[in-house]
Coordinates of C-alpha atoms and ligand atoms in Angstrom, one line a residue:
M1 CA 94.4 -74.6 -97.9
T2 CA 95.8 -71.4 -96.5
T3 CA 95.9 -71.0 -92.8
I4 CA 96.4 -68.1 -90.5
N5 CA 98.1 -68.4 -87.1
T6 CA 95.5 -67.2 -84.6
Q7 CA 96.9 -66.7 -81.2
P8 CA 94.3 -66.6 -78.3
S9 CA 94.2 -63.3 -76.4
A10 CA 95.8 -63.7 -73.0
A11 CA 93.4 -61.6 -71.0
P12 CA 90.1 -63.4 -71.8
V13 CA 91.7 -66.8 -71.8
I14 CA 93.1 -66.2 -68.3
Q15 CA 89.6 -65.3 -67.1
A16 CA 88.2 -68.5 -68.6
L17 CA 91.0 -70.7 -67.1
R18 CA 90.2 -69.3 -63.7
S19 CA 86.6 -70.5 -64.0
I20 CA 86.8 -74.1 -64.9
G21 CA 85.0 -75.2 -61.7
Y22 CA 87.6 -75.9 -59.1
N23 CA 86.7 -75.3 -55.5
A24 CA 89.3 -74.7 -52.8
Q25 CA 89.5 -78.4 -51.9
T26 CA 89.9 -79.7 -55.4
A27 CA 92.4 -77.0 -56.3
I28 CA 94.7 -77.7 -53.3
S29 CA 94.4 -81.4 -54.0
D30 CA 95.5 -80.9 -57.6
I31 CA 98.6 -79.1 -56.4
V32 CA 99.3 -81.8 -53.8
D33 CA 99.1 -84.3 -56.7
N34 CA 102.1 -82.7 -58.3
S35 CA 104.1 -83.0 -55.1
I36 CA 103.2 -86.7 -54.9
D37 CA 104.2 -87.1 -58.5
A38 CA 107.5 -85.5 -57.6
Q39 CA 108.0 -88.3 -55.0
A40 CA 107.6 -86.0 -52.0
D41 CA 107.0 -87.8 -48.7
F42 CA 106.4 -84.6 -46.8
I43 CA 104.1 -81.8 -47.9
N44 CA 103.6 -78.8 -45.7
I45 CA 100.6 -76.5 -46.5
E46 CA 100.2 -73.1 -45.0
F47 CA 97.2 -70.8 -45.1
E48 CA 98.2 -67.4 -43.8
Y49 CA 95.4 -65.0 -43.0
D50 CA 96.3 -61.3 -43.4
N51 CA 93.4 -59.6 -45.1
E52 CA 94.6 -58.5 -48.6
E53 CA 98.0 -60.0 -47.9
S54 CA 96.7 -63.5 -47.2
F55 CA 98.5 -66.3 -49.0
I56 CA 98.7 -70.1 -49.5
R57 CA 102.1 -71.8 -49.5
I58 CA 102.6 -75.5 -50.4
E59 CA 106.1 -76.8 -49.8
D60 CA 107.3 -80.3 -50.7
N61 CA 110.5 -82.3 -50.4
G62 CA 110.1 -83.9 -53.9
I63 CA 112.7 -84.0 -56.6
G64 CA 112.2 -80.4 -57.6
M65 CA 112.9 -79.1 -61.2
I66 CA 115.8 -77.7 -63.2
E67 CA 115.1 -74.3 -64.7
A68 CA 114.0 -75.6 -68.1
E69 CA 111.5 -78.0 -66.4
L70 CA 110.1 -75.1 -64.3
Q71 CA 109.8 -72.9 -67.4
K72 CA 107.8 -75.8 -69.1
A73 CA 105.8 -76.5 -65.9
M74 CA 104.6 -72.9 -65.8
T75 CA 103.4 -73.1 -69.4
I76 CA 99.7 -73.5 -69.9
G77 CA 99.4 -77.0 -71.4
S78 CA 102.9 -78.1 -70.4
K79 CA 102.3 -81.7 -71.5
D80 CA 100.1 -83.4 -74.1
P81 CA 97.2 -85.2 -72.3
R82 CA 97.5 -88.0 -74.9
D83 CA 101.0 -88.9 -73.8
K84 CA 101.4 -92.1 -71.9
R85 CA 102.1 -91.3 -68.2
E86 CA 104.3 -93.2 -65.8
K87 CA 102.6 -95.9 -63.8
D88 CA 101.2 -94.2 -60.6
E89 CA 101.4 -90.7 -62.1
L90 CA 98.6 -88.5 -61.1
G91 CA 99.1 -85.7 -63.7
R92 CA 97.4 -85.9 -67.1
F93 CA 96.7 -82.5 -68.7
G94 CA 99.7 -80.3 -68.2
M95 CA 97.3 -77.7 -66.7
G96 CA 96.7 -78.4 -62.9
L97 CA 99.5 -76.2 -61.4
K98 CA 98.3 -73.2 -63.3
T99 CA 94.5 -73.7 -63.4
A100 CA 94.3 -74.8 -59.7
S101 CA 96.4 -71.9 -58.5
F102 CA 94.6 -69.3 -60.7
S103 CA 91.3 -70.5 -59.3
L104 CA 92.5 -69.4 -55.8
G105 CA 94.4 -66.2 -56.5
K106 CA 95.9 -63.9 -59.1
R107 CA 99.5 -64.5 -58.5
L108 CA 101.4 -67.8 -58.6
C109 CA 105.1 -67.9 -57.6
V110 CA 107.1 -71.1 -57.7
I111 CA 110.6 -71.6 -56.3
T112 CA 112.2 -75.0 -56.9
K113 CA 115.5 -76.7 -56.1
R114 CA 117.0 -79.7 -57.8
N115 CA 120.3 -81.0 -56.4
G116 CA 121.0 -77.7 -54.8
T117 CA 120.3 -75.5 -57.8
I118 CA 117.4 -73.0 -57.3
S119 CA 115.0 -71.7 -60.0
E120 CA 112.0 -69.4 -59.8
R121 CA 109.2 -68.1 -61.9
C122 CA 106.0 -66.0 -61.3
W123 CA 102.7 -65.5 -63.0
D124 CA 101.0 -62.2 -62.2
L125 CA 97.6 -62.3 -63.8
D126 CA 97.0 -58.5 -63.4
F127 CA 100.1 -57.9 -65.4
V128 CA 99.2 -60.5 -68.1
S129 CA 95.7 -58.9 -68.4
D130 CA 97.2 -55.4 -68.6
K131 CA 99.6 -56.3 -71.3
N132 CA 97.3 -58.9 -72.9
E133 CA 100.3 -61.1 -73.4
W134 CA 101.6 -64.3 -71.7
L135 CA 104.5 -62.6 -69.9
L136 CA 106.0 -64.7 -67.2
Y137 CA 108.4 -63.1 -64.6
K138 CA 111.7 -64.9 -64.4
S139 CA 112.3 -63.9 -60.8
L140 CA 110.0 -63.4 -57.9
P141 CA 108.7 -60.0 -56.9
Y142 CA 110.7 -58.4 -54.0
E143 CA 107.9 -58.5 -51.5
I144 CA 107.3 -62.3 -52.0
K145 CA 110.9 -63.2 -51.4
S146 CA 110.7 -62.7 -47.7
K147 CA 107.4 -64.6 -47.4
I148 CA 108.0 -67.6 -49.6
G149 CA 111.0 -68.8 -47.6
K150 CA 113.6 -71.3 -48.7
V151 CA 113.5 -74.9 -49.9
E152 CA 115.2 -76.8 -47.1
G153 CA 117.3 -79.8 -48.2
D154 CA 118.8 -80.5 -51.6
S155 CA 115.6 -80.7 -53.6
G156 CA 112.0 -79.6 -53.3
T157 CA 109.4 -77.1 -54.5
I158 CA 107.4 -74.2 -53.0
V159 CA 104.2 -73.1 -54.7
F160 CA 103.1 -69.7 -53.4
I161 CA 99.7 -68.2 -54.3
D162 CA 98.5 -64.8 -53.1
R163 CA 96.1 -62.0 -54.1
L164 CA 93.5 -64.6 -53.1
D165 CA 90.5 -62.9 -54.6
R166 CA 88.8 -66.2 -55.3
F167 CA 89.8 -67.9 -52.1
C168 CA 89.0 -65.2 -49.6
G169 CA 87.9 -62.2 -51.6
A170 CA 91.3 -60.4 -51.2
G171 CA 91.2 -57.2 -53.3
T172 CA 87.4 -57.2 -53.5
K173 CA 84.8 -55.7 -51.3
K174 CA 83.9 -59.0 -49.7
V175 CA 87.0 -60.1 -47.9
L176 CA 86.4 -63.3 -45.8
K177 CA 86.5 -62.9 -42.0
K178 CA 89.2 -64.8 -40.2
E179 CA 86.8 -67.4 -38.9
S180 CA 85.3 -68.1 -42.3
F181 CA 88.9 -68.3 -43.8
F182 CA 89.8 -70.9 -41.3
S183 CA 86.6 -72.9 -41.5
K184 CA 87.4 -73.1 -45.2
V185 CA 90.9 -74.4 -44.3
K186 CA 89.2 -77.0 -42.0
R187 CA 87.1 -78.3 -44.9
I188 CA 90.2 -78.6 -47.0
H189 CA 91.8 -80.5 -44.2
K190 CA 88.9 -83.0 -44.1
Y191 CA 88.9 -83.3 -47.9
L192 CA 92.6 -84.1 -48.1
E193 CA 92.2 -86.7 -45.3
M194 CA 89.7 -88.4 -47.5
V195 CA 91.1 -88.2 -51.1
F196 CA 94.7 -89.0 -50.1
H197 CA 93.9 -91.5 -47.4
V198 CA 95.6 -94.4 -49.2
M199 CA 98.9 -92.5 -49.6
L200 CA 98.6 -91.2 -46.0
E201 CA 98.2 -94.8 -44.8
K202 CA 101.3 -95.7 -46.7
G203 CA 103.4 -93.1 -44.9
L204 CA 102.9 -89.8 -46.8
L205 CA 103.0 -86.9 -44.3
I206 CA 100.9 -83.8 -45.0
T207 CA 100.5 -81.0 -42.6
I208 CA 98.2 -77.9 -42.7
N209 CA 99.4 -75.0 -40.6
G210 CA 101.4 -77.5 -38.6
N211 CA 98.5 -79.9 -38.0
T212 CA 99.1 -83.4 -39.3
I213 CA 96.5 -84.8 -41.7
Y214 CA 95.3 -88.3 -40.7
P215 CA 93.8 -90.7 -43.2
W216 CA 90.0 -91.0 -43.3
N217 CA 89.2 -94.4 -44.6
P218 CA 85.6 -94.6 -45.9
F219 CA 85.6 -98.4 -45.5
L220 CA 86.5 -98.3 -41.8
E221 CA 89.5 -100.5 -42.3
D222 CA 90.1 -101.0 -38.5
N223 CA 86.5 -101.9 -37.6
P224 CA 86.2 -105.6 -37.2
R225 CA 82.4 -105.5 -37.7
R226 CA 82.4 -104.1 -41.2
V227 CA 81.7 -106.6 -44.0
E228 CA 84.2 -106.8 -46.8
G229 CA 82.6 -108.2 -49.9
E230 CA 84.3 -110.3 -52.5
E231 CA 86.7 -108.4 -54.7
Q232 CA 85.9 -108.5 -58.4
I233 CA 88.0 -107.6 -61.4
L234 CA 86.2 -106.0 -64.4
R235 CA 87.6 -104.8 -67.6
V236 CA 87.2 -101.6 -69.6
N237 CA 88.9 -101.6 -73.0
N238 CA 91.1 -104.4 -71.7
K239 CA 92.2 -102.4 -68.7
F240 CA 91.5 -103.8 -65.3
V241 CA 89.1 -102.3 -62.8
R242 CA 89.1 -103.6 -59.3
V243 CA 85.9 -103.5 -57.3
T244 CA 85.7 -104.1 -53.6
P245 CA 82.3 -103.7 -51.8
Y246 CA 82.0 -102.9 -48.1
V247 CA 79.0 -102.9 -45.8
L248 CA 79.6 -100.8 -42.7
P249 CA 78.4 -101.9 -39.3
H250 CA 75.0 -100.9 -38.0
P251 CA 74.9 -97.4 -36.5
S252 CA 73.9 -98.7 -33.1
T253 CA 77.4 -100.3 -32.8
F254 CA 79.1 -96.9 -32.7
N255 CA 79.3 -94.3 -30.0
Q256 CA 78.3 -90.8 -31.1
V257 CA 81.8 -89.5 -31.8
D258 CA 82.8 -92.5 -33.9
Y259 CA 79.5 -92.5 -35.7
K260 CA 79.9 -88.8 -36.7
Y261 CA 83.5 -89.4 -37.8
A262 CA 82.5 -92.4 -39.9
G263 CA 79.9 -90.2 -41.6
G264 CA 82.7 -88.2 -43.2
L265 CA 82.3 -85.0 -45.1
K266 CA 78.7 -85.3 -46.1
G267 CA 77.2 -87.7 -43.5
W268 CA 76.2 -91.3 -43.7
R269 CA 73.3 -91.1 -46.1
D270 CA 75.2 -89.0 -48.6
Q271 CA 78.5 -90.9 -48.3
Q272 CA 77.0 -94.1 -49.6
G273 CA 77.8 -95.2 -53.1
F274 CA 80.8 -95.8 -55.2
Y275 CA 84.3 -94.5 -54.3
I276 CA 86.4 -94.1 -57.5
Y277 CA 90.1 -94.3 -57.2
R278 CA 92.7 -93.5 -59.8
E279 CA 96.2 -94.6 -58.9
N280 CA 95.3 -94.8 -55.2
R281 CA 93.9 -91.2 -55.2
M282 CA 90.2 -90.8 -54.7
V283 CA 88.7 -88.8 -57.6
S284 CA 85.0 -89.2 -56.9
F285 CA 83.1 -90.4 -53.9
G286 CA 79.7 -91.2 -52.4
D287 CA 77.7 -91.4 -55.7
W288 CA 75.4 -94.0 -57.3
Y289 CA 75.8 -92.3 -60.6
G290 CA 72.1 -92.2 -61.2
M291 CA 71.7 -96.0 -60.7
F292 CA 69.9 -95.8 -57.3
P293 CA 68.6 -93.1 -55.0
K294 CA 70.5 -92.5 -51.7
E295 CA 68.2 -94.0 -49.1
V296 CA 68.8 -94.5 -45.4
P297 CA 68.5 -98.3 -45.6
S298 CA 71.3 -98.5 -48.1
E299 CA 73.6 -96.1 -46.4
L300 CA 75.9 -98.8 -45.1
V301 CA 77.2 -99.5 -48.6
R302 CA 80.5 -98.0 -49.8
I303 CA 82.0 -99.6 -52.9
K304 CA 85.7 -99.1 -53.8
V305 CA 86.4 -99.0 -57.6
E306 CA 90.0 -98.6 -58.8
F307 CA 91.3 -97.8 -62.2
T308 CA 94.7 -96.9 -63.5
N309 CA 95.8 -93.8 -65.4
D310 CA 95.9 -95.6 -68.7
G311 CA 92.1 -95.7 -68.4
D312 CA 91.8 -91.9 -68.1
A313 CA 90.1 -91.6 -71.5
D314 CA 87.6 -94.4 -70.7
W315 CA 86.6 -92.8 -67.4
K316 CA 86.7 -89.3 -68.8
I317 CA 88.7 -87.9 -65.9
D318 CA 88.5 -84.1 -65.8
V319 CA 91.3 -81.6 -65.4
K320 CA 90.3 -81.1 -61.7
K321 CA 90.5 -84.8 -61.0
S322 CA 87.2 -84.6 -59.2
M323 CA 84.8 -85.9 -61.8
I324 CA 84.5 -89.1 -63.9
S325 CA 81.9 -90.8 -65.9
I326 CA 81.3 -94.5 -65.5
P327 CA 82.2 -96.3 -68.8
D328 CA 79.2 -98.1 -70.4
E329 CA 81.2 -101.4 -70.4
V330 CA 81.0 -101.7 -66.6
K331 CA 77.8 -99.9 -65.8
E332 CA 75.6 -103.1 -65.6
D333 CA 78.2 -105.0 -63.6
L334 CA 78.6 -102.2 -61.1
K335 CA 74.8 -101.9 -60.8
A336 CA 74.4 -105.6 -60.1
I337 CA 77.1 -105.5 -57.4
A338 CA 75.6 -102.5 -55.8
K339 CA 72.1 -103.9 -55.8
Y340 CA 73.3 -107.0 -54.0
Y341 CA 75.1 -105.1 -51.3
R342 CA 72.4 -102.5 -50.9
Q343 CA 70.1 -105.4 -50.1
I344 CA 72.4 -106.6 -47.3
S345 CA 72.5 -103.0 -46.0
Q346 CA 68.7 -102.8 -46.0
E347 CA 68.5 -106.1 -44.1
M348 CA 71.1 -105.0 -41.6
M349 CA 69.4 -101.7 -41.0
L350 CA 65.9 -103.2 -40.7
Y351 CA 66.5 -106.4 -38.7
R352 CA 70.0 -105.8 -37.4
T353 CA 70.8 -109.2 -38.7
K354 CA 74.5 -109.8 -38.9
A355 CA 76.4 -110.6 -42.1
N356 CA 79.6 -112.5 -42.0
R357 CA 82.9 -111.2 -43.3
T358 CA 82.6 -112.9 -46.7
G359 CA 79.5 -110.9 -47.4
N360 CA 77.1 -113.8 -47.4
R361 CA 73.5 -112.7 -46.7
I362 CA 71.9 -114.1 -43.6
K363 CA 68.2 -114.2 -43.5
G364 CA 67.1 -115.5 -40.1
T365 CA 63.8 -117.2 -40.1
L366 CA 63.2 -115.4 -36.8
N367 CA 63.1 -112.0 -38.5
T368 CA 59.8 -110.3 -38.0
W369 CA 60.3 -108.3 -41.2
E370 CA 61.4 -109.6 -44.5
L371 CA 62.6 -107.8 -47.6
A372 CA 60.3 -108.3 -50.6
T373 CA 62.2 -109.6 -53.7
D374 CA 61.4 -106.4 -55.6
D375 CA 63.1 -103.6 -53.7
T376 CA 61.2 -100.7 -55.3
N377 CA 57.6 -101.5 -54.5
S378 CA 56.6 -101.9 -50.9
P379 CA 59.9 -103.4 -50.0
Y380 CA 59.2 -104.6 -46.5
I381 CA 56.7 -107.4 -45.6
L382 CA 56.0 -109.1 -42.4
N383 CA 57.4 -112.6 -42.0
R384 CA 54.2 -114.6 -42.0
T385 CA 56.0 -117.8 -41.3
H386 CA 57.5 -116.7 -38.1
P387 CA 57.1 -119.7 -35.7
I388 CA 55.4 -117.6 -33.0
L389 CA 52.9 -116.1 -35.4
T390 CA 52.3 -119.5 -37.0
G391 CA 51.7 -121.0 -33.5
I392 CA 49.1 -118.3 -32.7
L393 CA 47.3 -118.5 -36.0
N394 CA 47.1 -122.3 -35.7
S395 CA 45.6 -122.1 -32.2
V396 CA 42.7 -119.7 -33.0
D397 CA 39.5 -120.2 -35.0
I398 CA 39.1 -119.0 -38.6
E399 CA 37.3 -115.7 -37.7
V400 CA 40.1 -114.6 -35.2
R401 CA 42.7 -115.7 -37.8
R402 CA 41.1 -113.5 -40.4
N403 CA 41.0 -110.5 -38.0
I404 CA 44.7 -111.0 -37.1
N405 CA 45.7 -111.2 -40.8
V406 CA 43.7 -108.0 -41.5
Y407 CA 45.5 -106.3 -38.6
L408 CA 48.9 -107.5 -39.8
K409 CA 48.2 -106.1 -43.2
L410 CA 47.5 -102.7 -41.6
V411 CA 50.8 -103.0 -39.7
E412 CA 52.6 -103.8 -43.0
L413 CA 51.2 -100.7 -44.7
G414 CA 52.7 -98.5 -42.0
S415 CA 56.1 -98.5 -43.6
P416 CA 59.0 -99.7 -41.5
T417 CA 61.2 -97.0 -43.0
N418 CA 59.6 -94.8 -40.3
L419 CA 61.7 -96.8 -37.9
L420 CA 64.8 -95.7 -39.7
K421 CA 65.3 -92.3 -38.1
T422 CA 69.0 -92.7 -37.9
A423 CA 69.5 -90.4 -35.0
N424 CA 67.5 -92.8 -32.9
L425 CA 69.6 -95.7 -33.9
V426 CA 72.9 -94.3 -32.6
K427 CA 74.0 -95.5 -29.3
I428 CA 73.2 -92.8 -26.9
E429 CA 75.7 -91.3 -24.5
E430 CA 75.1 -88.5 -22.1
Q431 CA 76.2 -85.1 -23.3
Q432 CA 78.3 -82.8 -21.1
I433 CA 76.0 -80.0 -20.1
D434 CA 77.1 -77.0 -18.1
E435 CA 75.7 -76.5 -14.6
K436 CA 73.6 -73.5 -15.5
L437 CA 71.7 -75.3 -18.2
K438 CA 71.3 -78.3 -15.9
K439 CA 69.7 -76.1 -13.3
M440 CA 67.3 -74.7 -15.9
V441 CA 66.2 -78.2 -16.9
L442 CA 65.6 -79.0 -13.3
D443 CA 63.7 -75.8 -12.6
Y444 CA 61.4 -76.4 -15.5
A445 CA 61.0 -80.1 -14.5
E446 CA 60.0 -79.0 -11.0
M447 CA 57.4 -76.5 -12.5
L448 CA 55.9 -79.2 -14.6
F449 CA 55.8 -81.8 -11.8
K450 CA 54.0 -79.2 -9.7
S451 CA 51.6 -78.2 -12.4
G452 CA 48.9 -80.5 -11.2
I453 CA 48.9 -82.5 -14.4
E454 CA 50.0 -86.1 -13.8
L455 CA 53.2 -86.4 -15.7
N456 CA 56.0 -89.0 -15.6
V457 CA 59.7 -88.3 -16.1
E458 CA 59.5 -89.3 -19.8
Q459 CA 56.7 -86.8 -20.5
V460 CA 58.4 -84.0 -18.6
A461 CA 61.7 -84.7 -20.4
E462 CA 59.9 -84.7 -23.8
T463 CA 58.1 -81.4 -23.0
I464 CA 61.4 -79.7 -22.1
S465 CA 63.2 -81.1 -25.1
V466 CA 60.9 -79.1 -27.5
M467 CA 61.1 -75.9 -25.5
A468 CA 63.2 -73.0 -26.9
G469 CA 66.7 -72.9 -25.5
F470 CA 67.0 -76.6 -25.0
E471 CA 67.3 -77.6 -28.7
G472 CA 70.9 -78.6 -28.3
I473 CA 70.3 -81.1 -25.5
E474 CA 69.3 -84.6 -26.4
L475 CA 66.1 -86.1 -24.9
Y476 CA 68.1 -88.9 -23.3
T477 CA 70.3 -86.4 -21.5
I478 CA 67.4 -84.3 -20.2
K479 CA 65.8 -87.5 -19.0
T480 CA 69.0 -88.6 -17.2
I481 CA 69.4 -85.2 -15.5
I482 CA 65.8 -85.3 -14.2
E483 CA 66.0 -89.0 -13.2
K484 CA 69.2 -88.4 -11.2
E485 CA 67.5 -85.6 -9.3
V486 CA 64.3 -87.6 -8.7
N487 CA 66.4 -90.5 -7.3
I488 CA 68.3 -88.1 -5.0
H489 CA 65.0 -86.7 -3.7
E490 CA 63.5 -90.2 -3.3
S491 CA 66.6 -91.5 -1.4
R492 CA 66.5 -88.4 0.9
C493 CA 62.8 -89.0 1.7
Ligands
ATP501 N1 105.8 -79.8 -56.9 C1 106.4 -80.1 -58.0 N2 107.6 -80.7 -58.0 C2 108.2 -81.1 -59.2 N3 107.7 -80.9 -60.4 C3 106.5 -80.3 -60.5 C4 105.8 -79.9 -59.3 N4 104.6 -79.3 -59.7 C5 104.6 -79.4 -61.0 N5 105.7 -80.0 -61.5 C6 106.0 -80.2 -62.9 O1 105.2 -79.4 -63.7 C7 104.4 -80.1 -64.6 C8 103.1 -79.4 -64.9 O2 102.3 -79.5 -63.7 P1 100.7 -79.4 -64.0 O3 100.1 -79.7 -62.7 O4 100.4 -78.1 -64.6 O5 100.4 -80.5 -65.0 P2 100.4 -82.1 -64.9 O6 100.6 -82.5 -63.4 O7 101.4 -82.6 -65.8 O8 99.0 -82.5 -65.4 P3 97.6 -82.1 -64.7 O9 97.1 -81.0 -65.4 O10 96.8 -83.3 -64.9 O11 97.8 -81.8 -63.3 C9 104.3 -81.5 -64.0 O12 104.1 -82.4 -65.0 C10 105.6 -81.6 -63.4 O13 106.6 -82.1 -64.3
MG502 MG1 99.3 -81.7 -61.9

């Protein structure tokens, strides 16, 4: 058969490569992966805001590259995804450096040093589009040289991305304001804390604009109250998959700051689910993959699932390292594990029963509510064998017993999930309120007390809490402010 060599056109391919679905967090993480693969133990990320001249600079102290390696690294598809990768290696497709950078901006400059020898290359996508050819600059543009700085030490790499049209709208009509630029940086900070937490715990140092990134561990490693379930080893295509379930402590055991922190990026309810790790790097998080809905009663469950890079094809890891698909071989096992721990979470949320560290379920006979065996239909039933209830029912005549049972049925029908307004479960601490606002609370309270309607502190506090201007203050705080004042008045009288 005759063939004809058909080269892709550079300009449209570039546009397509820029749009494979990275967001700023996943793009930066993919570039950080490369530094980790290059054995860096220090990665310094800088986001410089300067309107059109804004840039992102990622510097590492890894092994760097010789010129031929850099030339290859800058090639689209620098490695064959089918090749076996080193143990622990995070790269797979030979694309990340380019695709992640291009999803942020239109120019990518790299300067790298291996054993004292420096090499540099630069992709300028406007130039590539103009010429419609894959023309790579062998040296950096003059204006970049002063900004990119030097690789300190004997080896290391600096990745420099500017013309940040996608990151902050540079060169377009919609340039991000400084605050929005830096709130984006904040989100990236949080994301890196999460996806690289294992490496950070092991000593990797990452800084963003001089701020150290501290590991955010979804399983609250340091919290003695969390339940660590039994580790299980599953197999996919003869490759091991390690599964470790965790049930976090009841919300009422946290103060507000710790509760919010433990909620992570998306908050408690949305952070429940499986956390998938590939070579210690989190690639997907807080997802039941269609097996279960995300409900408040099951929000204490986070299950760690770890696979190795030789399982990439089975898990269908994507170029961005942010999406996987659960292999059919382990779906049922994972579902069964999740179901068991979701039930423990539901029990803990409803009855605040404690579970011990091995993950055994404890179902106290003194629970007033019980979990029905089928957790999809009317999941919560009253414990009709509770000793106090049994005692009462045995001491009354049949007519009263029937009435009590009818009443209990009605109670059961009022779903206990209504009790699960998480906000109310969090241990309450008084907020710091400025004096002006405090005075306003007291003025209103006084007005209400003098209104002629008989109101107690609770009712006055409730009325104020729903008034415009007081939305930010918690009911508890309003009540405390009023109570303190009432006490002072009373003690003066
Ligand atoms: N910071 C760095 N230090 C040293 N070498 C690097 C660095 N960044 C990239 N490289 C080299 O460039 C190559 C290409 O990187 P790129 O991210 O494009 O692909 P990859 O990491 O091999 O695979 P993936 O597309 O899955 O990320 C890497 O395999 C590595 O050899
Ligand atoms: Mg890579």
